[in-house]
């Protein structure tokens, strides 16, 4: 009887210790538009909104008061605490691409309009 009680105590302690471990799987949670620099390099000044949407996809947020500014956000909340965020702001004037800003670099060809 004494060995059974000791066995149950050991099992209980091991179970309690296993609950304190880092073995629990935590998923990565991506949100927003995943953009790469190669996508940004395809953008050219004077592109239409439709062309920009074709290259980058629909923006995460469009300004309700300023239809000429689109916001692209991407965040990855890592299960182990490795967080990653990127943003891109696309500005239009007269429905043509005017400028981009954010965490990406403009390509050397950005200021060269596409031939139509």
PDB file of C-alpha atoms in Angstrom:
ATOM      1  CA  UNK A   1       0.000   0.000   0.000  1.00  0.00           C
ATOM      2  CA  UNK A   2       2.851   2.336   0.863  1.00  0.00           C
ATOM      3  CA  UNK A   3       4.504   1.788  -2.532  1.00  0.00           C
ATOM      4  CA  UNK A   4       1.227   2.570  -4.321  1.00  0.00           C
ATOM      5  CA  UNK A   5       0.970   5.903  -2.482  1.00  0.00           C
ATOM      6  CA  UNK A   6       4.604   6.719  -3.271  1.00  0.00           C
ATOM      7  CA  UNK A   7       4.021   5.821  -6.906  1.00  0.00           C
ATOM      8  CA  UNK A   8       0.955   8.088  -7.105  1.00  0.00           C
ATOM      9  CA  UNK A   9       2.863  10.955  -5.466  1.00  0.00           C
ATOM     10  CA  UNK A  10       5.713  10.584  -7.971  1.00  0.00           C
ATOM     11  CA  UNK A  11       3.243  10.489 -10.887  1.00  0.00           C
ATOM     12  CA  UNK A  12       1.491  13.574  -9.506  1.00  0.00           C
ATOM     13  CA  UNK A  13       4.763  15.479  -9.169  1.00  0.00           C
ATOM     14  CA  UNK A  14       5.885  14.531 -12.678  1.00  0.00           C
ATOM     15  CA  UNK A  15       2.544  15.627 -14.095  1.00  0.00           C
ATOM     16  CA  UNK A  16       2.814  18.953 -12.278  1.00  0.00           C
ATOM     17  CA  UNK A  17       6.345  19.503 -13.556  1.00  0.00           C
ATOM     18  CA  UNK A  18       5.387  18.711 -17.137  1.00  0.00           C
ATOM     19  CA  UNK A  19       2.731  21.438 -17.016  1.00  0.00           C
ATOM     20  CA  UNK A  20       5.493  23.982 -16.336  1.00  0.00           C
ATOM     21  CA  UNK A  21       7.542  23.108 -19.406  1.00  0.00           C
ATOM     22  CA  UNK A  22       7.924  25.055 -22.656  1.00  0.00           C
ATOM     23  CA  UNK A  23       6.779  22.117 -24.721  1.00  0.00           C
ATOM     24  CA  UNK A  24       3.379  23.680 -25.338  1.00  0.00           C
ATOM     25  CA  UNK A  25       3.006  24.527 -29.020  1.00  0.00           C
ATOM     26  CA  UNK A  26       2.058  28.108 -29.770  1.00  0.00           C
ATOM     27  CA  UNK A  27       1.057  28.969 -33.301  1.00  0.00           C
ATOM     28  CA  UNK A  28       2.334  31.917 -35.316  1.00  0.00           C
ATOM     29  CA  UNK A  29      -0.428  34.427 -36.056  1.00  0.00           C
ATOM     30  CA  UNK A  30       0.052  36.324 -39.348  1.00  0.00           C
ATOM     31  CA  UNK A  31      -2.220  39.271 -40.116  1.00  0.00           C
ATOM     32  CA  UNK A  32      -2.489  41.644 -43.055  1.00  0.00           C
ATOM     33  CA  UNK A  33      -0.839  41.733 -46.472  1.00  0.00           C
ATOM     34  CA  UNK A  34       2.449  39.880 -46.773  1.00  0.00           C
ATOM     35  CA  UNK A  35       4.568  41.999 -49.117  1.00  0.00           C
ATOM     36  CA  UNK A  36       8.075  41.373 -50.336  1.00  0.00           C
ATOM     37  CA  UNK A  37      10.585  43.843 -51.724  1.00  0.00           C
ATOM     38  CA  UNK A  38      10.242  42.221 -55.161  1.00  0.00           C
ATOM     39  CA  UNK A  39       6.557  43.248 -55.178  1.00  0.00           C
ATOM     40  CA  UNK A  40       7.438  46.819 -54.219  1.00  0.00           C
ATOM     41  CA  UNK A  41      10.043  46.915 -57.000  1.00  0.00           C
ATOM     42  CA  UNK A  42       7.240  46.435 -59.552  1.00  0.00           C
ATOM     43  CA  UNK A  43       5.601  49.739 -58.594  1.00  0.00           C
ATOM     44  CA  UNK A  44       6.076  52.756 -60.857  1.00  0.00           C
ATOM     45  CA  UNK A  45       4.944  56.335 -60.528  1.00  0.00           C
ATOM     46  CA  UNK A  46       1.679  57.121 -62.387  1.00  0.00           C
ATOM     47  CA  UNK A  47       0.343  53.547 -62.126  1.00  0.00           C
ATOM     48  CA  UNK A  48      -3.433  53.382 -61.761  1.00  0.00           C
ATOM     49  CA  UNK A  49      -5.115  52.157 -58.601  1.00  0.00           C
ATOM     50  CA  UNK A  50      -6.155  48.995 -60.430  1.00  0.00           C
ATOM     51  CA  UNK A  51      -2.554  48.280 -61.428  1.00  0.00           C
ATOM     52  CA  UNK A  52      -1.316  48.799 -57.869  1.00  0.00           C
ATOM     53  CA  UNK A  53      -4.071  46.556 -56.540  1.00  0.00           C
ATOM     54  CA  UNK A  54      -3.063  43.886 -59.085  1.00  0.00           C
ATOM     55  CA  UNK A  55       0.569  43.998 -57.907  1.00  0.00           C
ATOM     56  CA  UNK A  56       0.050  44.344 -54.141  1.00  0.00           C
ATOM     57  CA  UNK A  57      -3.490  43.110 -53.546  1.00  0.00           C
ATOM     58  CA  UNK A  58      -6.228  44.970 -51.741  1.00  0.00           C
ATOM     59  CA  UNK A  59      -5.049  47.274 -48.964  1.00  0.00           C
ATOM     60  CA  UNK A  60      -5.742  46.393 -45.353  1.00  0.00           C
ATOM     61  CA  UNK A  61      -7.058  49.867 -44.671  1.00  0.00           C
ATOM     62  CA  UNK A  62      -8.304  52.628 -46.897  1.00  0.00           C
ATOM     63  CA  UNK A  63      -8.686  56.034 -45.345  1.00  0.00           C
ATOM     64  CA  UNK A  64     -12.399  56.843 -45.182  1.00  0.00           C
ATOM     65  CA  UNK A  65     -11.710  60.564 -45.474  1.00  0.00           C
ATOM     66  CA  UNK A  66      -8.890  60.390 -48.027  1.00  0.00           C
ATOM     67  CA  UNK A  67      -9.452  57.850 -50.805  1.00  0.00           C
ATOM     68  CA  UNK A  68      -5.987  58.609 -52.168  1.00  0.00           C
ATOM     69  CA  UNK A  69      -4.071  56.925 -49.319  1.00  0.00           C
ATOM     70  CA  UNK A  70      -3.852  53.153 -48.944  1.00  0.00           C
ATOM     71  CA  UNK A  71      -2.255  51.353 -46.010  1.00  0.00           C
ATOM     72  CA  UNK A  72      -0.708  47.902 -46.227  1.00  0.00           C
ATOM     73  CA  UNK A  73       0.205  46.299 -42.904  1.00  0.00           C
ATOM     74  CA  UNK A  74       1.686  42.931 -42.086  1.00  0.00           C
ATOM     75  CA  UNK A  75       2.362  41.603 -38.634  1.00  0.00           C
ATOM     76  CA  UNK A  76       3.465  38.200 -37.484  1.00  0.00           C
ATOM     77  CA  UNK A  77       3.047  37.397 -33.833  1.00  0.00           C
ATOM     78  CA  UNK A  78       5.321  34.452 -33.264  1.00  0.00           C
ATOM     79  CA  UNK A  79       4.287  31.743 -30.875  1.00  0.00           C
ATOM     80  CA  UNK A  80       7.629  32.051 -29.121  1.00  0.00           C
ATOM     81  CA  UNK A  81       7.585  35.842 -29.000  1.00  0.00           C
ATOM     82  CA  UNK A  82       9.343  36.567 -32.311  1.00  0.00           C
ATOM     83  CA  UNK A  83       7.231  39.473 -33.532  1.00  0.00           C
ATOM     84  CA  UNK A  84       7.604  41.043 -36.982  1.00  0.00           C
ATOM     85  CA  UNK A  85       5.873  44.100 -38.441  1.00  0.00           C
ATOM     86  CA  UNK A  86       6.039  45.870 -41.802  1.00  0.00           C
ATOM     87  CA  UNK A  87       3.963  48.647 -43.275  1.00  0.00           C
ATOM     88  CA  UNK A  88       3.607  50.424 -46.594  1.00  0.00           C
ATOM     89  CA  UNK A  89       1.676  53.610 -47.319  1.00  0.00           C
ATOM     90  CA  UNK A  90       0.687  54.188 -50.940  1.00  0.00           C
ATOM     91  CA  UNK A  91      -0.375  57.666 -52.009  1.00  0.00           C
ATOM     92  CA  UNK A  92      -2.294  58.580 -55.150  1.00  0.00           C
ATOM     93  CA  UNK A  93      -3.142  61.843 -56.861  1.00  0.00           C
ATOM     94  CA  UNK A  94      -5.854  61.931 -59.545  1.00  0.00           C
ATOM     95  CA  UNK A  95      -6.055  58.110 -59.320  1.00  0.00           C
ATOM     96  CA  UNK A  96      -2.360  57.760 -60.251  1.00  0.00           C
ATOM     97  CA  UNK A  97       0.415  56.498 -57.978  1.00  0.00           C
ATOM     98  CA  UNK A  98       2.298  59.450 -56.529  1.00  0.00           C
ATOM     99  CA  UNK A  99       4.527  58.076 -53.761  1.00  0.00           C
ATOM    100  CA  UNK A 100       5.164  55.177 -51.403  1.00  0.00           C
ATOM    101  CA  UNK A 101       6.595  55.229 -47.898  1.00  0.00           C
ATOM    102  CA  UNK A 102       7.112  52.833 -45.041  1.00  0.00           C
ATOM    103  CA  UNK A 103       9.411  49.935 -44.254  1.00  0.00           C
ATOM    104  CA  UNK A 104      10.314  49.139 -47.865  1.00  0.00           C
ATOM    105  CA  UNK A 105      12.795  50.803 -50.213  1.00  0.00           C
ATOM    106  CA  UNK A 106      11.709  52.408 -53.459  1.00  0.00           C
ATOM    107  CA  UNK A 107      13.207  50.750 -56.492  1.00  0.00           C
ATOM    108  CA  UNK A 108      15.619  52.692 -58.683  1.00  0.00           C
ATOM    109  CA  UNK A 109      12.980  52.569 -61.439  1.00  0.00           C
ATOM    110  CA  UNK A 110      10.131  53.920 -59.295  1.00  0.00           C
ATOM    111  CA  UNK A 111      10.270  57.385 -60.866  1.00  0.00           C
ATOM    112  CA  UNK A 112      10.119  55.943 -64.395  1.00  0.00           C
ATOM    113  CA  UNK A 113       6.478  55.617 -65.517  1.00  0.00           C
ATOM    114  CA  UNK A 114       5.343  52.467 -67.293  1.00  0.00           C
ATOM    115  CA  UNK A 115       4.886  52.722 -71.042  1.00  0.00           C
ATOM    116  CA  UNK A 116       1.251  52.369 -72.021  1.00  0.00           C
TER     117      UNK A 116
END
